[in-house]
mmCIF file of C-alpha atoms and ligand atoms in Angstrom:
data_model
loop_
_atom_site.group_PDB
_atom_site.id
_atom_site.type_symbol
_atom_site.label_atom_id
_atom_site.label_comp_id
_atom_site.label_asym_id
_atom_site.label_seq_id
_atom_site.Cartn_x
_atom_site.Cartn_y
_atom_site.Cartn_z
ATOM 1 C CA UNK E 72 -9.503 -37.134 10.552
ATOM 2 C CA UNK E 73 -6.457 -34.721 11.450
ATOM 3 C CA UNK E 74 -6.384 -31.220 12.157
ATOM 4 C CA UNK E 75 -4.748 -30.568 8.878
ATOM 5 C CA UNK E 76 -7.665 -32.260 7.054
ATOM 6 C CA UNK E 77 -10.508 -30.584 9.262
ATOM 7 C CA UNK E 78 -8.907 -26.368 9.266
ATOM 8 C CA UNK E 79 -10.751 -23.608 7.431
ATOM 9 C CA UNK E 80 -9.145 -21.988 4.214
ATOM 10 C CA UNK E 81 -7.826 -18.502 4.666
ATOM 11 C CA UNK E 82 -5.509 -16.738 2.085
ATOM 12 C CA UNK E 83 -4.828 -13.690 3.270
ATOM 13 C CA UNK E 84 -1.039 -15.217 5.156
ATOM 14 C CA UNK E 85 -0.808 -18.378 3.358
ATOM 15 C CA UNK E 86 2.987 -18.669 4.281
ATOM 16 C CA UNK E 87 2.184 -18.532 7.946
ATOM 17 C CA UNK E 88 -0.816 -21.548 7.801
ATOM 18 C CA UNK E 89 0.256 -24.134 9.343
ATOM 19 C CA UNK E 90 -1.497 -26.336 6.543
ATOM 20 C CA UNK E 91 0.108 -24.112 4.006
ATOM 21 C CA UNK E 92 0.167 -27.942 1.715
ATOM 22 C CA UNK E 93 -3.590 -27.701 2.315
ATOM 23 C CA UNK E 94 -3.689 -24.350 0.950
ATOM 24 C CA UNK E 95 -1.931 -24.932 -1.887
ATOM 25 C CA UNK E 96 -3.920 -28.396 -2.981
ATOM 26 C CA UNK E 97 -7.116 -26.675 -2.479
ATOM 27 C CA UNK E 98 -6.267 -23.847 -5.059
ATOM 28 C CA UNK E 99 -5.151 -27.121 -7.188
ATOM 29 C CA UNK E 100 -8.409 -28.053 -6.901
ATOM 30 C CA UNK E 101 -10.652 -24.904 -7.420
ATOM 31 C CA UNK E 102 -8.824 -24.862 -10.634
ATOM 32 C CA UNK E 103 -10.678 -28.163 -11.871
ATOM 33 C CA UNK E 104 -14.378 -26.794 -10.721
ATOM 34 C CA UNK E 105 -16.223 -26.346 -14.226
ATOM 35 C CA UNK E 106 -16.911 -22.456 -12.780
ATOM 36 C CA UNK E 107 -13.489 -22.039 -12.731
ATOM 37 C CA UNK E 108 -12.167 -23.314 -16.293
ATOM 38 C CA UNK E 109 -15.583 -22.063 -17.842
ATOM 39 C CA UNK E 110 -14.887 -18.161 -16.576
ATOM 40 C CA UNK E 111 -11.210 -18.554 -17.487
ATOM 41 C CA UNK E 112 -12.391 -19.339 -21.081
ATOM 42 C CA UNK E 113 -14.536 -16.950 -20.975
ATOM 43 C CA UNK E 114 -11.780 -14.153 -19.926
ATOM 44 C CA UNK E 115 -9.353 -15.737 -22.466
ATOM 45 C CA UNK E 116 -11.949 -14.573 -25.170
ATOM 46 C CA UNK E 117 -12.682 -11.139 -23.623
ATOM 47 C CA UNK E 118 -9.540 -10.145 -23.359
ATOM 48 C CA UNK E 119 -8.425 -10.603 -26.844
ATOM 49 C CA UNK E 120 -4.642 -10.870 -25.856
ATOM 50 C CA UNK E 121 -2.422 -10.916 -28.406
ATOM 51 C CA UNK E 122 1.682 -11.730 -29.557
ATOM 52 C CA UNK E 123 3.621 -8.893 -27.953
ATOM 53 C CA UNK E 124 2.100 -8.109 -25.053
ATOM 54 C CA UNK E 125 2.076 -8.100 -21.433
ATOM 55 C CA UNK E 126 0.266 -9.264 -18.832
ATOM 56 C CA UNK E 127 -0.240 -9.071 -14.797
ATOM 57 C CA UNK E 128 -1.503 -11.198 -12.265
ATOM 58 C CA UNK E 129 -2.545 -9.700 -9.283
ATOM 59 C CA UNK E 130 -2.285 -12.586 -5.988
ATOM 60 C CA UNK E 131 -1.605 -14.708 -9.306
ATOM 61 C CA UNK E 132 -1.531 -18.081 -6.687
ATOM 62 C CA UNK E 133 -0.095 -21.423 -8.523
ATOM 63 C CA UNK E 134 0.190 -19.113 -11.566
ATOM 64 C CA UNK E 135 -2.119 -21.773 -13.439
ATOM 65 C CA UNK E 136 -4.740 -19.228 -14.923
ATOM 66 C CA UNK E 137 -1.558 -16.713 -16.371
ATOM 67 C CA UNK E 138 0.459 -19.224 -17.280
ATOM 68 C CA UNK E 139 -2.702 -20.315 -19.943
ATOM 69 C CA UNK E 140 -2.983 -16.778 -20.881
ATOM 70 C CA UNK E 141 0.768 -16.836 -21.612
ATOM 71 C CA UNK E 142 0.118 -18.892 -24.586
ATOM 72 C CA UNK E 143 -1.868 -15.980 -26.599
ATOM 73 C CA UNK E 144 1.436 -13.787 -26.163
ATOM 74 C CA UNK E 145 3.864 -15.648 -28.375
ATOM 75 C CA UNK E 146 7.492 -15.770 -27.761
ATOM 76 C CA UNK E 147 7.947 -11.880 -27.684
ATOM 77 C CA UNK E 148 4.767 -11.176 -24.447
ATOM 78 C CA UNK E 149 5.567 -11.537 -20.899
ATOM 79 C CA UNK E 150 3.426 -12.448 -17.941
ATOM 80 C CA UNK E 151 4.254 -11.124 -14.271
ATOM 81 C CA UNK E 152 2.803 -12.636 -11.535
ATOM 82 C CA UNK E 153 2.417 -10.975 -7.899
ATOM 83 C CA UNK E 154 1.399 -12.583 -4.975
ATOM 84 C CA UNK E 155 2.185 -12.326 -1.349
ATOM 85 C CA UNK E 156 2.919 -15.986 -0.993
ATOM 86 C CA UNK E 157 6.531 -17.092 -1.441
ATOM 87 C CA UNK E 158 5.252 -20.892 -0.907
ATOM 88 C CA UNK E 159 2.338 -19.975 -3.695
ATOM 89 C CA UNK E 160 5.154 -18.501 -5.796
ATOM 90 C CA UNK E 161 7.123 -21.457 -5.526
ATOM 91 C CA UNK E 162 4.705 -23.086 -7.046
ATOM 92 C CA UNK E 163 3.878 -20.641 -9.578
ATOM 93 C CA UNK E 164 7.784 -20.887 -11.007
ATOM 94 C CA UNK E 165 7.469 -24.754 -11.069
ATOM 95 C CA UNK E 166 4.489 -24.318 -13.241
ATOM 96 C CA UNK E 167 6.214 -21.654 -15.462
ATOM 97 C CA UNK E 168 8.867 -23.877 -16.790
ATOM 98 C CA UNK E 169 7.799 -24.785 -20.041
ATOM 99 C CA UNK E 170 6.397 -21.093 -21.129
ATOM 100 C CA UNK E 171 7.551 -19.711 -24.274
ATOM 101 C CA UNK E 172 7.378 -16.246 -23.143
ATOM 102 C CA UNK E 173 9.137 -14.055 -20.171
ATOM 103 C CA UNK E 174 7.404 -14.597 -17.062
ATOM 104 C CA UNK E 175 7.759 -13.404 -14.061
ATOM 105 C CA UNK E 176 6.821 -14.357 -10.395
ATOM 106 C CA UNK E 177 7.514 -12.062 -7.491
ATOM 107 C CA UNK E 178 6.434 -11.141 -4.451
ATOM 108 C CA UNK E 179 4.019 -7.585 -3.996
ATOM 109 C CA UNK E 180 1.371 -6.247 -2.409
ATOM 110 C CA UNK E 181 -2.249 -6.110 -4.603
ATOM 111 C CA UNK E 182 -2.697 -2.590 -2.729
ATOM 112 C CA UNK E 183 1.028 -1.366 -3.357
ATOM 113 C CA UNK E 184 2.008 -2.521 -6.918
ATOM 114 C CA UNK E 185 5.474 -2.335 -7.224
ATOM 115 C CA UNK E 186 5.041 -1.789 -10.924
ATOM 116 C CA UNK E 187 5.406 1.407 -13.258
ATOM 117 C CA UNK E 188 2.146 3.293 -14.692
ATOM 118 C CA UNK E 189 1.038 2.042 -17.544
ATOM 119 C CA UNK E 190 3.372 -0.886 -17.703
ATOM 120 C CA UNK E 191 0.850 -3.953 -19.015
ATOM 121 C CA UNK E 192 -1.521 -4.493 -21.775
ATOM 122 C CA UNK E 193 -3.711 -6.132 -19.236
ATOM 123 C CA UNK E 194 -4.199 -6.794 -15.628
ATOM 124 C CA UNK E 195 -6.270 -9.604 -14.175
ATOM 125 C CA UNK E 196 -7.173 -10.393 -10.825
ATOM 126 C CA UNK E 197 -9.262 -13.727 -9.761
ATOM 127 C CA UNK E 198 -10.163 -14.808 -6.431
ATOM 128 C CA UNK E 199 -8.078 -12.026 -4.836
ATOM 129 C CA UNK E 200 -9.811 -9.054 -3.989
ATOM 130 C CA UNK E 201 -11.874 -11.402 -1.499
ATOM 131 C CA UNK E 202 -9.012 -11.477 0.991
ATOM 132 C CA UNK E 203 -8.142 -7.828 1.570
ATOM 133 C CA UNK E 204 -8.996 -5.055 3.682
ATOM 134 C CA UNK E 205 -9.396 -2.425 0.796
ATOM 135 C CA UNK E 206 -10.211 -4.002 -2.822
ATOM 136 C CA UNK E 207 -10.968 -0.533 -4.555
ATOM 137 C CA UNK E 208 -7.184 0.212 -3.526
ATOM 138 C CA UNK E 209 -6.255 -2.551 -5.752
ATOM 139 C CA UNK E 210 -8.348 -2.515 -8.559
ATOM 140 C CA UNK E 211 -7.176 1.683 -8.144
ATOM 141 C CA UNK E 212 -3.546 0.031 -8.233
ATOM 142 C CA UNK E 213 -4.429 -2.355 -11.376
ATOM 143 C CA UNK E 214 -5.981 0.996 -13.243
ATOM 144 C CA UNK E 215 -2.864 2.728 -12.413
ATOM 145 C CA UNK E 216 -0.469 0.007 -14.781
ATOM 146 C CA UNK E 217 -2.287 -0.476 -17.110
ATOM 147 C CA UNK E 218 -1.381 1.073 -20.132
ATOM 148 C CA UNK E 219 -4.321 3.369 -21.878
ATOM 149 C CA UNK E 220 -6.363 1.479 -24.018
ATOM 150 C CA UNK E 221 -5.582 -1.751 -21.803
ATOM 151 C CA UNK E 222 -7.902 -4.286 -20.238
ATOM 152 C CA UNK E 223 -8.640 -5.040 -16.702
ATOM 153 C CA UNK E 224 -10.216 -8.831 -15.549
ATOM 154 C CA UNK E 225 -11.739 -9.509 -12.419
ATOM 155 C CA UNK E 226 -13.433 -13.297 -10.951
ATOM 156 C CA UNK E 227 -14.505 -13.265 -7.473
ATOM 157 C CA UNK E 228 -16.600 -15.666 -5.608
ATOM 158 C CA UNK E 229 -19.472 -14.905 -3.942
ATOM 159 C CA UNK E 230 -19.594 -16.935 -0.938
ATOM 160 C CA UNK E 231 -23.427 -15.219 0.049
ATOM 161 C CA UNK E 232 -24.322 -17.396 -2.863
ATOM 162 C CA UNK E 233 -22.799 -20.822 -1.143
ATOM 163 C CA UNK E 234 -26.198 -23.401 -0.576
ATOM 164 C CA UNK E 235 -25.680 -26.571 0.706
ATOM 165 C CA UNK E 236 -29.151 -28.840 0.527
ATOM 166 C CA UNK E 237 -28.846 -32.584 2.089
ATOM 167 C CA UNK E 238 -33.052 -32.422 2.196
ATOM 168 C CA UNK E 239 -32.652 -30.426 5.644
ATOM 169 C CA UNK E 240 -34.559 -27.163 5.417
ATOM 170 C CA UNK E 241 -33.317 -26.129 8.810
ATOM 171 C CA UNK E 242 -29.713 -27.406 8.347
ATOM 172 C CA UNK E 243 -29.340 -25.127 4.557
ATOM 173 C CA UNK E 244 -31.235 -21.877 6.253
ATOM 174 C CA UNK E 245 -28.208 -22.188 8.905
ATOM 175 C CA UNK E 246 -25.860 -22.483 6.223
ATOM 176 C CA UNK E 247 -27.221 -19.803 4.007
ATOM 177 C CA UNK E 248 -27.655 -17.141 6.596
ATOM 178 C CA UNK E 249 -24.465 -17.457 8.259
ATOM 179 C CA UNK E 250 -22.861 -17.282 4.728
ATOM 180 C CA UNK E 251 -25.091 -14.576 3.441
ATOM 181 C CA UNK E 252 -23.447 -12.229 6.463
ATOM 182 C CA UNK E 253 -20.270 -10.842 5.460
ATOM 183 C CA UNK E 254 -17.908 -10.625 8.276
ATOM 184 C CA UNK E 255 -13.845 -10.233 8.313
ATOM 185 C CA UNK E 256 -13.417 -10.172 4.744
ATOM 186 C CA UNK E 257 -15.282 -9.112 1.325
ATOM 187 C CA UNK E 258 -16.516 -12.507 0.941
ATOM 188 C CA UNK E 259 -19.422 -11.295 -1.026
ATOM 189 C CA UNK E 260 -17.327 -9.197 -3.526
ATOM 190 C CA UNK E 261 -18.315 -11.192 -6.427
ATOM 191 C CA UNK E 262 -21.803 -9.367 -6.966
ATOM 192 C CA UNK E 263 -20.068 -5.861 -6.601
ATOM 193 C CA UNK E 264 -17.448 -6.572 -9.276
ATOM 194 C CA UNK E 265 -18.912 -4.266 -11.725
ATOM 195 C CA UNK E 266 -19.634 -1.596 -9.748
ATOM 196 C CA UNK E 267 -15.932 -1.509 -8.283
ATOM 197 C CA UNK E 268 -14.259 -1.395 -11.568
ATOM 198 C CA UNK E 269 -16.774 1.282 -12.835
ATOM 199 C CA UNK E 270 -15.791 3.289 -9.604
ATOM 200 C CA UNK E 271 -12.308 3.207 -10.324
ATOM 201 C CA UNK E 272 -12.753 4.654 -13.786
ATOM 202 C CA UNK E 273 -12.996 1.242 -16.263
ATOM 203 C CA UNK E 274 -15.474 0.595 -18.873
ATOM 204 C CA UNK E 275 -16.781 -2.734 -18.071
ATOM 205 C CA UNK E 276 -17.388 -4.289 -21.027
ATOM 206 C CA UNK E 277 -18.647 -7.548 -20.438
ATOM 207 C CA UNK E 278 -19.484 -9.632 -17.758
ATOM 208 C CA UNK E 279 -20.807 -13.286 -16.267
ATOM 209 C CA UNK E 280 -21.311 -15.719 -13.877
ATOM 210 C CA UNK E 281 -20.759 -19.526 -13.610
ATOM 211 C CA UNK E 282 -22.005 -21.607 -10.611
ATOM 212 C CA UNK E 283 -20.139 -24.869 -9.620
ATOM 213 C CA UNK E 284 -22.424 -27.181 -8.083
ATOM 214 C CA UNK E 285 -20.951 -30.294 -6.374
ATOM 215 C CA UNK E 286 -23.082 -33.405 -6.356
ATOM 216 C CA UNK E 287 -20.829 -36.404 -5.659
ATOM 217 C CA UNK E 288 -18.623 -36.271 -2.582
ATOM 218 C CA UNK E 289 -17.642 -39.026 -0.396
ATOM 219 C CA UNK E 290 -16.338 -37.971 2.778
ATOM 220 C CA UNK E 291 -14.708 -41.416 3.642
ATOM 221 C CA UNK E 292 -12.432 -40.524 0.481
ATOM 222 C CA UNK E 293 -11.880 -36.976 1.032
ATOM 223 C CA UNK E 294 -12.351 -34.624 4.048
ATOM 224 C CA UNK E 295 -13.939 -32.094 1.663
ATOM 225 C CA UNK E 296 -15.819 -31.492 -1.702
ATOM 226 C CA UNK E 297 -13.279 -30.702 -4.427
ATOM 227 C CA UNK E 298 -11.760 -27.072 -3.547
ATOM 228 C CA UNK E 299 -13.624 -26.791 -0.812
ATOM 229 C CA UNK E 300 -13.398 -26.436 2.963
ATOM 230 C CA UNK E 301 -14.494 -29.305 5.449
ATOM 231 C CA UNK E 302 -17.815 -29.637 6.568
ATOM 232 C CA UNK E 303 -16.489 -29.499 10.509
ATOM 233 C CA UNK E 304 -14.671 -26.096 9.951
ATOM 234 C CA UNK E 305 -17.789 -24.831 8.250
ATOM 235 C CA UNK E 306 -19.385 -26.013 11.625
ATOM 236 C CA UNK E 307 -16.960 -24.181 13.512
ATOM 237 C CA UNK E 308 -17.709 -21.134 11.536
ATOM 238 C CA UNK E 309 -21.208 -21.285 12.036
ATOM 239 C CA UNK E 310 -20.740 -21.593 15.481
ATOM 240 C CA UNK E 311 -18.119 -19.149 16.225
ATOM 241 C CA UNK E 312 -20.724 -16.654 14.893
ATOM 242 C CA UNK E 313 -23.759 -18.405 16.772
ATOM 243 C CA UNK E 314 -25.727 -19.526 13.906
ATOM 244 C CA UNK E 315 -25.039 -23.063 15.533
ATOM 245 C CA UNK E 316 -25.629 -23.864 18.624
ATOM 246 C CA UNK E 317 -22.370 -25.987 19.851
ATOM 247 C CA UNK E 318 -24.387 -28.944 21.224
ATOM 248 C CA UNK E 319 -25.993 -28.804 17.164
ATOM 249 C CA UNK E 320 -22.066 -29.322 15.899
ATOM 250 C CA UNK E 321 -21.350 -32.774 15.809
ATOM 251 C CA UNK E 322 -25.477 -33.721 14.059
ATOM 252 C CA UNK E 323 -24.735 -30.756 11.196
ATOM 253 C CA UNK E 324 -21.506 -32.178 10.727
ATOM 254 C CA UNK E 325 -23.358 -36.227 10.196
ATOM 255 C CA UNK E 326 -26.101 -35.208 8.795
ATOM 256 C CA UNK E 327 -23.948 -33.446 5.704
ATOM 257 C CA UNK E 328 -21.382 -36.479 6.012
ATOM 258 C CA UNK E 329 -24.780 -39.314 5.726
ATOM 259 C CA UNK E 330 -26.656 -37.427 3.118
ATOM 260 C CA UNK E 331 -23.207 -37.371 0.934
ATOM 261 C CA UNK E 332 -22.605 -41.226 1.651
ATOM 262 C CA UNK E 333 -26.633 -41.718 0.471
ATOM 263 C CA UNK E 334 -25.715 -39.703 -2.939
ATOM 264 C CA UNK E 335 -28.442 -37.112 -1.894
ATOM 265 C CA UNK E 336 -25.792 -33.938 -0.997
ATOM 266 C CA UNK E 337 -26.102 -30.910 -3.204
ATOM 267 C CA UNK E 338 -23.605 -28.014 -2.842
ATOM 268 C CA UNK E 339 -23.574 -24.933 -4.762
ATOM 269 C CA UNK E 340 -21.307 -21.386 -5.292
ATOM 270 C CA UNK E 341 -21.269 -18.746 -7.940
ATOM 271 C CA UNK E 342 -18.775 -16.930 -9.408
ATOM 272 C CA UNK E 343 -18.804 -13.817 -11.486
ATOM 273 C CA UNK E 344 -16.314 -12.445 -14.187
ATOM 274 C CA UNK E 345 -16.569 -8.393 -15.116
ATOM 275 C CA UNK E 346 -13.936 -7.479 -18.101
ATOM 276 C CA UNK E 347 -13.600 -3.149 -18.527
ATOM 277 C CA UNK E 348 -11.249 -1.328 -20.719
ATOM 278 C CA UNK E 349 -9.294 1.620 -19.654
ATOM 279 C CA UNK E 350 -9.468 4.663 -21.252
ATOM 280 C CA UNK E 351 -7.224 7.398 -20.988
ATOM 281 C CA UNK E 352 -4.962 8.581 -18.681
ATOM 282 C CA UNK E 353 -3.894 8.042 -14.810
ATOM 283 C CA UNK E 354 -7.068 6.867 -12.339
ATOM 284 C CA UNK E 355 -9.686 9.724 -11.840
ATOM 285 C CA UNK E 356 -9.191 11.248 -15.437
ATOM 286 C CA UNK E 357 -8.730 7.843 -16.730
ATOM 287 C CA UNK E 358 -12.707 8.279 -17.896
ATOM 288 C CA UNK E 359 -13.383 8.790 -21.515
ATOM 289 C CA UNK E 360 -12.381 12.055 -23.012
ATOM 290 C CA UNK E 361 -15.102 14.389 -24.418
HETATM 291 C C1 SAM Z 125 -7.833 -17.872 -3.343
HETATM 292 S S1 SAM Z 125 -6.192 -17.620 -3.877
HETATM 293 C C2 SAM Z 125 -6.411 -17.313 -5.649
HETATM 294 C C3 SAM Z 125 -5.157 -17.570 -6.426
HETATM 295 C C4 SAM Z 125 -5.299 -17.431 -7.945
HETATM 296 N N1 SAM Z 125 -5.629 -16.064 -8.319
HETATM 297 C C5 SAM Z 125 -6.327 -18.376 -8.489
HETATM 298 O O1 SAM Z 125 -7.433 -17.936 -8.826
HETATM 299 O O2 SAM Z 125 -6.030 -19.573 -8.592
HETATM 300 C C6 SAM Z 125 -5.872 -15.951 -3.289
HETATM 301 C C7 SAM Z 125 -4.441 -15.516 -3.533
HETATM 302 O O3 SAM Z 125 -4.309 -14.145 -3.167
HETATM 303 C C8 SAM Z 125 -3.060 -13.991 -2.510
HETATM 304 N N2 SAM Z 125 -3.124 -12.774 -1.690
HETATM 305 C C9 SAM Z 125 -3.805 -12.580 -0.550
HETATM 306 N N3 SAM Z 125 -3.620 -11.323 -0.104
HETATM 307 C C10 SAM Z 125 -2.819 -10.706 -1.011
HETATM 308 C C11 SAM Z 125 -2.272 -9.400 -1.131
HETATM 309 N N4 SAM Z 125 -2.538 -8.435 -0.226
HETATM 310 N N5 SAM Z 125 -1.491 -9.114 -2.189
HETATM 311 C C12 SAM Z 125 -1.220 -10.056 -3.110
HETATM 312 N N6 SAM Z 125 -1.707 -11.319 -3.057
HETATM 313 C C13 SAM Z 125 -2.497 -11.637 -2.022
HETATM 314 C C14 SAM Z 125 -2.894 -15.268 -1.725
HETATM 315 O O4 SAM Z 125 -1.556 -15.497 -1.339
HETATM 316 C C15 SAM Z 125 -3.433 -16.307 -2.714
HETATM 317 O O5 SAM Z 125 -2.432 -16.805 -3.555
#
């Protein structure tokens, strides 16, 4: 198994990854987890968008999830996408070809929006705020162009919720503790959607959860579940943080890898969706009139 097969996922500089073509196949594949397509449907429904009106992606990736959004806009909407990938953009304008309405793709900075106030109708954000320093700056930033009136979407994972069980009790309290600490990122953001957009002066309006659970994975086939990282950089995690002792590597690593060739590996994350409308004016008096 190569390096390129084995390396953890990180977002935050996808141009700079060396696997950026891992990168950019894994996002391929998160988009096929049932979570995934059952929260987008979900948010396609909540958001109510309709012919006319426009709509921005915040770290908007392959552009996948907009570009389905796009089709509720009719000829006269327009999409924007920003992301800080050029190589994710790339892909994103590939994928934009065939829309009937303006889109879009460019390159920006969640936390500094290059975008007027009050510019879109509504402003979504999925799997993004997990990779940066300061997420209430950009939801802050999303409140700040959106138009009065407008909506705001936001899907995060939350990776404390990650189980893996391959009928090892020791083996999935390893894997749930190390995941269940947050370390260099927000990787637990998901639970605290709600709270962040009602901090920054939205009216959540509705909200959910989906949980993708992988059963079937062979890792002769693939070097990872579907969207998922490897079960050796997972190791390496674990062990980087010493939840795993490095002598313990290479039997966590077999003992996931046997239990998936037996058909007896479980694997599950959950995702959560929080939709808010924004109410009046710029962020801090952007609360509901009297
Ligand atoms: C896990 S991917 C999610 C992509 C897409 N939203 C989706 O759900 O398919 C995270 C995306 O956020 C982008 N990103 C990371 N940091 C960013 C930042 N500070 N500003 C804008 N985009 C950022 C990455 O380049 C990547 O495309």
């Amino acid at each position: 198994m190569g390096r390129e097969d084995t390396h953890g996922l990180g977002y935050r500089r996808v141009d700079d990854d060396p696997n950026v073509a891992v990168l950019l196949a894994t996002m391929e594949g998160t988009a096929r987890w049932d979570a995934t397509r059952r929260l987008r449907s979900w948010e396609r429904d909540q958001l109510g968008l309709t012919g006319g009106e426009r709509l921005l992606d915040v770290g908007c990736g392959l552009g996948e999830a907009a570009l389905a959004l796009a089709e509720d806009l009719g000829d006269s909407g327009a999409v924007v996408g920003i992301d800080a990938s050029e190589e994710m953009l790339r892909g994103a304008r590939m994928n934009a070809r065939f829309a009937r309405c303006r889109v879009r793709f460019t390159v920006g900075d969640a936390c500094f929006l290059d975008e007027p106030d009050d510019a879109f109708d509504a402003v979504r954000a999925e799997r993004t705020l997990q990779w940066l320093a300061d997420p209430a700056t950009a939801v802050a930033e999303m409140v700040r162009v959106v138009r009065p009136g407008g909506r705001i979407s936001l899907i995060d994972t939350d990776w404390s919720t990650f189980e893996i069980d391959v009928g090892d009790d020791e083996l999935a309290a390893v894997v749930r503790d190390g995941m269940r600490t947050e370390r260099h990122r927000p990787s637990n953001i998901g639970r605290r959607l709600h709270d962040l957009a009602h901090a920054a002066g939205c009216v959540p309006f509705a909200r959910t959860e989906a949980t993708q659970t992988w059963t079937r994975w062979d890792p002769d086939q693939s070097p990872a579940p579907l969207g998922c990282f490897s079960m050796e950089s997972l190791a390496d995690d674990l062990v980087s943080t010493d939840r795993l002792a490095l002598a313990d590597r290479r039997r966590f690593v077999s003992t996931i890898h046997d239990a998936a060739r037996r058909g007896q590996f479980s694997m599950r994350l959950t995702m959560y969706a929080v939709v808010s409308g924004v109410t009046d004016a710029r962020q801090g008096s952007r609360l509901t009139s009297p």
